[in-house]
C-alpha positions as a printed NumPy array, in Angstrom:
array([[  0.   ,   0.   ,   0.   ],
       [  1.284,   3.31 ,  -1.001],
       [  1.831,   6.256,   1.608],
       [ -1.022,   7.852,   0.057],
       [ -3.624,   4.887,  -0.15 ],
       [ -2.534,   4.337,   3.934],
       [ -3.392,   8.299,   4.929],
       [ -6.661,   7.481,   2.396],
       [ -7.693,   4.536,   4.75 ],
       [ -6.491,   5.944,   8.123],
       [ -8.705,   9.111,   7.308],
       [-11.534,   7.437,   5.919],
       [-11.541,   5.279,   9.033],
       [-11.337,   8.016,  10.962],
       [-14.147,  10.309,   8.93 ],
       [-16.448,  11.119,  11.725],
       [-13.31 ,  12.248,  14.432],
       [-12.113,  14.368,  11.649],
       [-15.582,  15.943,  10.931],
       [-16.344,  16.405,  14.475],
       [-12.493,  18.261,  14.71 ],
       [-13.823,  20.395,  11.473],
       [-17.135,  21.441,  13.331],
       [-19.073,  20.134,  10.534],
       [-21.031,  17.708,  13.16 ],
       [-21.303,  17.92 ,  17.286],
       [-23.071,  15.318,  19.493],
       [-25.888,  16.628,  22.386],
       [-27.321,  15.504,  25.193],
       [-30.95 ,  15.413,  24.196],
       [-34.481,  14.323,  26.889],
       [-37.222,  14.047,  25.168],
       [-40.806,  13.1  ,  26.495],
       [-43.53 ,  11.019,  23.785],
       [-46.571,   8.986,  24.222],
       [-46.086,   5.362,  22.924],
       [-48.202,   4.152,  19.511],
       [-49.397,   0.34 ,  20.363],
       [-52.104,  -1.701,  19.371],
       [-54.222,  -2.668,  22.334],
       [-57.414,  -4.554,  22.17 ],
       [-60.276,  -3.066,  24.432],
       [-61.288,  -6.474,  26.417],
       [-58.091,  -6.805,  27.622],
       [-57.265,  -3.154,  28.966],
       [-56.809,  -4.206,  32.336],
       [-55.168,  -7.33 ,  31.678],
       [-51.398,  -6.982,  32.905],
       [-49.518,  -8.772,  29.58 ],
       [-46.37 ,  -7.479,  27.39 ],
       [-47.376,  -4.907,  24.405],
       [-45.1  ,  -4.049,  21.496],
       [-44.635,  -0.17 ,  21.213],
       [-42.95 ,   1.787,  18.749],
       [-43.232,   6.16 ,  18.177],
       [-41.498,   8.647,  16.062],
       [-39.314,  11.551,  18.181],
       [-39.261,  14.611,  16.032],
       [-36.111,  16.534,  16.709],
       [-36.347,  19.153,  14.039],
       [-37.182,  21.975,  17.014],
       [-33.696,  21.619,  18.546],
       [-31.863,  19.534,  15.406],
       [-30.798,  20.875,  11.849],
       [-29.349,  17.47 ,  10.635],
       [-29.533,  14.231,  12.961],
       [-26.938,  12.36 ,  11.395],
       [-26.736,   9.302,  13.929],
       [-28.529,   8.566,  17.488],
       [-27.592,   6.708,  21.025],
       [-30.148,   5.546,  23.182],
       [-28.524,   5.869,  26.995],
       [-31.81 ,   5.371,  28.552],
       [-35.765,   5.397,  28.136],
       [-38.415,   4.026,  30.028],
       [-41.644,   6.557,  31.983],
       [-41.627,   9.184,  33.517],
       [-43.343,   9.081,  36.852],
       [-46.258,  11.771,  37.12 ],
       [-45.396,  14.826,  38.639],
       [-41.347,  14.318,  37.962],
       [-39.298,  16.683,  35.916],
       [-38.041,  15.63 ,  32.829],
       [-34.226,  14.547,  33.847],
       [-31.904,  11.528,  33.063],
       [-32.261,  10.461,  36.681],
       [-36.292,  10.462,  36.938],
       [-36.563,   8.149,  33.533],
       [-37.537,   4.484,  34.929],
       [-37.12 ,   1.533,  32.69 ],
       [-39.446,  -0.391,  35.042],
       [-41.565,  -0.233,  38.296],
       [-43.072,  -2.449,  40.409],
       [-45.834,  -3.429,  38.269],
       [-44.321,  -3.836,  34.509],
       [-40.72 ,  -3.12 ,  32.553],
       [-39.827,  -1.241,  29.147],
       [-36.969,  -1.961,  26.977],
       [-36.691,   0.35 ,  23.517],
       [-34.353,   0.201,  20.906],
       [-33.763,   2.838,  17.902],
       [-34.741,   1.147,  14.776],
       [-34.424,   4.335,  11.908],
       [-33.338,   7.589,  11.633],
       [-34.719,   9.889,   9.351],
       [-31.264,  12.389,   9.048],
       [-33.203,  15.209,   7.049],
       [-36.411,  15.482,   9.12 ],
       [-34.469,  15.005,  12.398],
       [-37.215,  12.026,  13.604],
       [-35.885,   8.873,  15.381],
       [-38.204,   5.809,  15.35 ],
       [-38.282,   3.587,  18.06 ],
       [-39.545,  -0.117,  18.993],
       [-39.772,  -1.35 ,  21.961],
       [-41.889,  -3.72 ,  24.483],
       [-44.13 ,  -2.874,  27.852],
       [-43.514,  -6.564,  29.829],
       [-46.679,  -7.076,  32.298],
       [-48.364,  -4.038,  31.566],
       [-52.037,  -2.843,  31.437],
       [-53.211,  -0.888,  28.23 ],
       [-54.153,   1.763,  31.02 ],
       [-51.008,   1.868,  31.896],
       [-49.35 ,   2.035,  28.559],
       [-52.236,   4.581,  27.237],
       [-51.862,   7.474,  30.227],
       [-48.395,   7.005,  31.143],
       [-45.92 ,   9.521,  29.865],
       [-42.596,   8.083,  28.456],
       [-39.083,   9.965,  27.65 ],
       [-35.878,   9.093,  26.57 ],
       [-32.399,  10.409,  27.165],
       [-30.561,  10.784,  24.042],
       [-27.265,  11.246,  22.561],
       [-27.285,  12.884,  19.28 ],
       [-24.928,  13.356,  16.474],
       [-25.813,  16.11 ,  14.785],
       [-26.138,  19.834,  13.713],
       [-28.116,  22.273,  16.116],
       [-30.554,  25.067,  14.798],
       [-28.572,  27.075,  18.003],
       [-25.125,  26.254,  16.152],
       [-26.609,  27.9  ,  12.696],
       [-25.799,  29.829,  10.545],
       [-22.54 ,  28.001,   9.285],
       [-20.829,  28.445,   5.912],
       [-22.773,  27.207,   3.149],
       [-19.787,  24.397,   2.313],
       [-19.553,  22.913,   5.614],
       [-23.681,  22.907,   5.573],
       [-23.011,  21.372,   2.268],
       [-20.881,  18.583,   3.913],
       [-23.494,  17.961,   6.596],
       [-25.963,  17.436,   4.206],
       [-23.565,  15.005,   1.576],
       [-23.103,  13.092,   5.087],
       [-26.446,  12.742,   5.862],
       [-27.698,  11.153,   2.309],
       [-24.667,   8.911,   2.809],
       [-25.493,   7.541,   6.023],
       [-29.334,   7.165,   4.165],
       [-27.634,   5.305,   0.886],
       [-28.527,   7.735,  -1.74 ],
       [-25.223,   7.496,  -2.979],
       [-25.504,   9.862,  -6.385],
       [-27.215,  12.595,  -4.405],
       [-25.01 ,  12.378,  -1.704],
       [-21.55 ,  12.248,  -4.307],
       [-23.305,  15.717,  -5.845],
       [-23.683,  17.525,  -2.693],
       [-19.959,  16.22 ,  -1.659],
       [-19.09 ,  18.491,  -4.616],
       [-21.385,  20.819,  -3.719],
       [-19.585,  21.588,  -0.61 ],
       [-15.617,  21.176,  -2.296],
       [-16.958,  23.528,  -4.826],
       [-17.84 ,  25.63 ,  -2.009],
       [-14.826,  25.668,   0.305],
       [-12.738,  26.165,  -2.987],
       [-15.135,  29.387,  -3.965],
       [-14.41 ,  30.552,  -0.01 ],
       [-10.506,  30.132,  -0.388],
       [-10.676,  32.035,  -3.566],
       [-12.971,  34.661,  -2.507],
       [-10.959,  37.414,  -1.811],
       [ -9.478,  37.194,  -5.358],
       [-12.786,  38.22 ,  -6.377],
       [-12.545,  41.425,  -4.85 ],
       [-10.126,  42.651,  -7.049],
       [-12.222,  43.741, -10.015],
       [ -9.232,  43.541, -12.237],
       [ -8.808,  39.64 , -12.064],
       [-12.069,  38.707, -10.76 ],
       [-13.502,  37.778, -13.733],
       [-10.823,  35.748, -14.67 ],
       [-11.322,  33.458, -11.295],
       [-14.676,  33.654, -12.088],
       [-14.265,  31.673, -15.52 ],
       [-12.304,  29.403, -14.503],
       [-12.907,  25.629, -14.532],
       [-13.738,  24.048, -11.69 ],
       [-10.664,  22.139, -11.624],
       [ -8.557,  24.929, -12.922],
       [-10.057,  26.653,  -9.227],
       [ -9.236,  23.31 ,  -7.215],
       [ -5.594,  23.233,  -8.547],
       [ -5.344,  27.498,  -8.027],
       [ -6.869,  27.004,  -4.379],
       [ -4.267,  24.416,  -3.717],
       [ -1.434,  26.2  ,  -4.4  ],
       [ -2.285,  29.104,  -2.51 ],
       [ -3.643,  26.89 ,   0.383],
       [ -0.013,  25.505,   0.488],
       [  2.088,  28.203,  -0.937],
       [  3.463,  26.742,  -3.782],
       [  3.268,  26.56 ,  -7.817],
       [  4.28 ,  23.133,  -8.227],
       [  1.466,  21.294,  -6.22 ],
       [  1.339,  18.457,  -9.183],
       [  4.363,  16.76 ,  -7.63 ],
       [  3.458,  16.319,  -4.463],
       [  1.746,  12.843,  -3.82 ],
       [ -1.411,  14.178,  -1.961],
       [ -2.367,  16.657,  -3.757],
       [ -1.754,  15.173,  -7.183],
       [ -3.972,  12.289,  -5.644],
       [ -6.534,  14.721,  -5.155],
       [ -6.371,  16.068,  -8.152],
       [ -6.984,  13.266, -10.256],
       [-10.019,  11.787,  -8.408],
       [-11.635,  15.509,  -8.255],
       [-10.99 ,  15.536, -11.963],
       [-12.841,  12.446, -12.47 ],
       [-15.352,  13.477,  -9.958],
       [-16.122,  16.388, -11.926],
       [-17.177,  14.574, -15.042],
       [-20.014,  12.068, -13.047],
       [-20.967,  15.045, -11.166],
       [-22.021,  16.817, -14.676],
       [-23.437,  13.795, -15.468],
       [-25.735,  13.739, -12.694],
       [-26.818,  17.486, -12.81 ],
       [-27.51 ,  17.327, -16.56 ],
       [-28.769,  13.864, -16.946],
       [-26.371,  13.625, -19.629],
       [-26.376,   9.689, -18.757],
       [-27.609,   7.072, -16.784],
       [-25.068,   6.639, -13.685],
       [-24.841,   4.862, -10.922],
       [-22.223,   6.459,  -8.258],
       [-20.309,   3.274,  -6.232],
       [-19.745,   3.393,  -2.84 ],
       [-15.725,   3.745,  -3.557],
       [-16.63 ,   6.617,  -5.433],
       [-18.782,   8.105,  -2.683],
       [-15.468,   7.374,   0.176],
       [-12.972,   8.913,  -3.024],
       [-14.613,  12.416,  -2.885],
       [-15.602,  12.344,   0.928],
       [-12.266,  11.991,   1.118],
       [-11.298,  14.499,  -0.948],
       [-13.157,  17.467,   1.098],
       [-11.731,  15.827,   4.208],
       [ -8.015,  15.987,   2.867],
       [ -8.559,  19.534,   1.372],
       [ -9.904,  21.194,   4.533],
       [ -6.798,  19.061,   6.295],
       [ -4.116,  21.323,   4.442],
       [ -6.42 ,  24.129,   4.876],
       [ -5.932,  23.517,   8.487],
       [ -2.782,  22.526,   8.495],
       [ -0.849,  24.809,   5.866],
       [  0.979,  21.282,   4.513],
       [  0.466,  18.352,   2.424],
       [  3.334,  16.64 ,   4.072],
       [  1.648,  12.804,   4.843],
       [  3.469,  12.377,   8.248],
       [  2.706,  16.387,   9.323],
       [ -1.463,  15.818,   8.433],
       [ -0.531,  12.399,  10.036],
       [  0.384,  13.487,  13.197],
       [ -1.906,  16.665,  13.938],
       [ -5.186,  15.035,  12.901],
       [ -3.953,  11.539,  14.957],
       [ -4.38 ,   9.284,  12.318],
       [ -2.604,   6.636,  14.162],
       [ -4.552,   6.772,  17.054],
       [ -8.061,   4.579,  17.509],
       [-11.242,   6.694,  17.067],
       [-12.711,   6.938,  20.526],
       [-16.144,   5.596,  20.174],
       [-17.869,   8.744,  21.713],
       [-16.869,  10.314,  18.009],
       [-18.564,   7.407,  15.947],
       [-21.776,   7.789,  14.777],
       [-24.267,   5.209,  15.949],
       [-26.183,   3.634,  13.371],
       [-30.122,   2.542,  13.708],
       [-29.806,  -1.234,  14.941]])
């Protein structure tokens, strides 16, 4: 394996630390309080027995972009207690609750859940109030506005984690065509070059963003960057293809992890000042193991 394929896999491997480091995502301690969906019959209402459960938390007050929940605890909440971590009872004397998160919708901000009421009444189950204590992975209304390419990236994330893999590889452009127009956007100021950045091609921008990013004319011989540089070049013909229907296409899920990686590994050297493998290496701590508070959970 090349230096360059290894710093592709340690980064890749390490997407959501490095996206967390970038502020594009944050995780939150969320409560939230719901009434539970089940289907009861009427003769046996006062018949202790277990009931399958399932609702739908909407998030979207709080939440932008849910891209990934944990479920640290859910159960009811006695009457009369505030909503808090502590007061949330997974059982009582007279039945139990177990839940587990089985979808996230990332663009609504809505969590599903199933779950099962052992030895309880439909009384019970009807008039009792429920609440879980969440951790979320996600973007905050309170932490908008952001600029439009790392909303960009949020967004590419989110259709990822949702497999809609050709949406998801356009928006990843969206946002690298983004960040490239905001490291270029003081040239436009100048009104005697400005429309000469301005008609440029879009990889013509990539490769003039890269060498001021890093100071340097000659950013073709330097392993990253020419990397880089050929995979946004062929990125740049299937995203055309996709926003003019030019073709039938069908993005792959190397593709998708080829121009994630991309954005990741520009914004790095934005960061950073340097393509130098072993300097990115060592100040984004490639080596080290993701700690698992930085992963985002998937629906299971």
């Amino acid at each position: 394996m090349t230096p360059v394929a290894l710093f592709q896999q340690r980064t890749l491997q390490r997407r959501d630390w490095i996206l967390y480091r970038f502020r594009v995502l944050s995780h939150y301690m969320h409560l939230e309080t719901f009434y539970v969906d089940a289907a009861i019959p009427e003769d046996v209402s006062l018949t202790p027995r277990n009931h399958s459960v399932r609702s739908t938390l909407d998030l979207s007050e709080r939440f932008h972009i849910v891209f990934g929940v944990e479920l640290l605890a859910a159960g009811v909440l006695p009457d009369g207690e505030v909503l808090a971590a502590e007061n949330i009872l997974p059982e009582t004397d007279e039945f139990s609750v177990s839940y587990r998160i089985v979808d996230v919708d990332h663009q609504r901000a809505r969590v599903t859940i199933e779950g099962t009421f052992k030895r309880a009444t439909s009384l019970e189950i009807d008039y009792l109030r429920s609440a879980a204590h969440l951790r979320v992975f996600g973007v905050a209304k309170e932490d908008l506005p952001v600029p439009y390419y790392k909303q960009a990236i949020g967004d590419a994330l989110s259709l990822q984690l949702e497999e809609r893999e050709n949406l998801s590889f356009f928006t990843y452009m969206t946002a690298l065509d983004a960040m490239i127009n905001f490291q270029l956007g003081d040239l436009k100021e100048y009104s005697e070059i400005s429309h000469c950045v301005t008609r440029l091609q879009l990889e013509e921008k990539f490769r003039l963003a890269l060498k001021r990013v890093l100071n340097t004319r000659d950013v073709g011989a330097m392993p990253l960057v020419s990397r880089l540089l050929t995979i946004f070049g062929e990125s740049v013909d299937k995203r055309n293809a996709i926003a003019h229907s030019l073709k039938p296409i069908t993005i792959t899920k190397l593709e998708l992890d080829e121009v994630c990686f991309t954005y990741i590994a520009f914004q790095m050297m934005v960061m950073c000042g340097s393509s130098d493998l072993p300097e990115l290496t060592d100040y984004y701590d490639l080596r080290a193991v993701m700690p698992r508070k930085y992963r985002i959970p998937l629906a299971r």
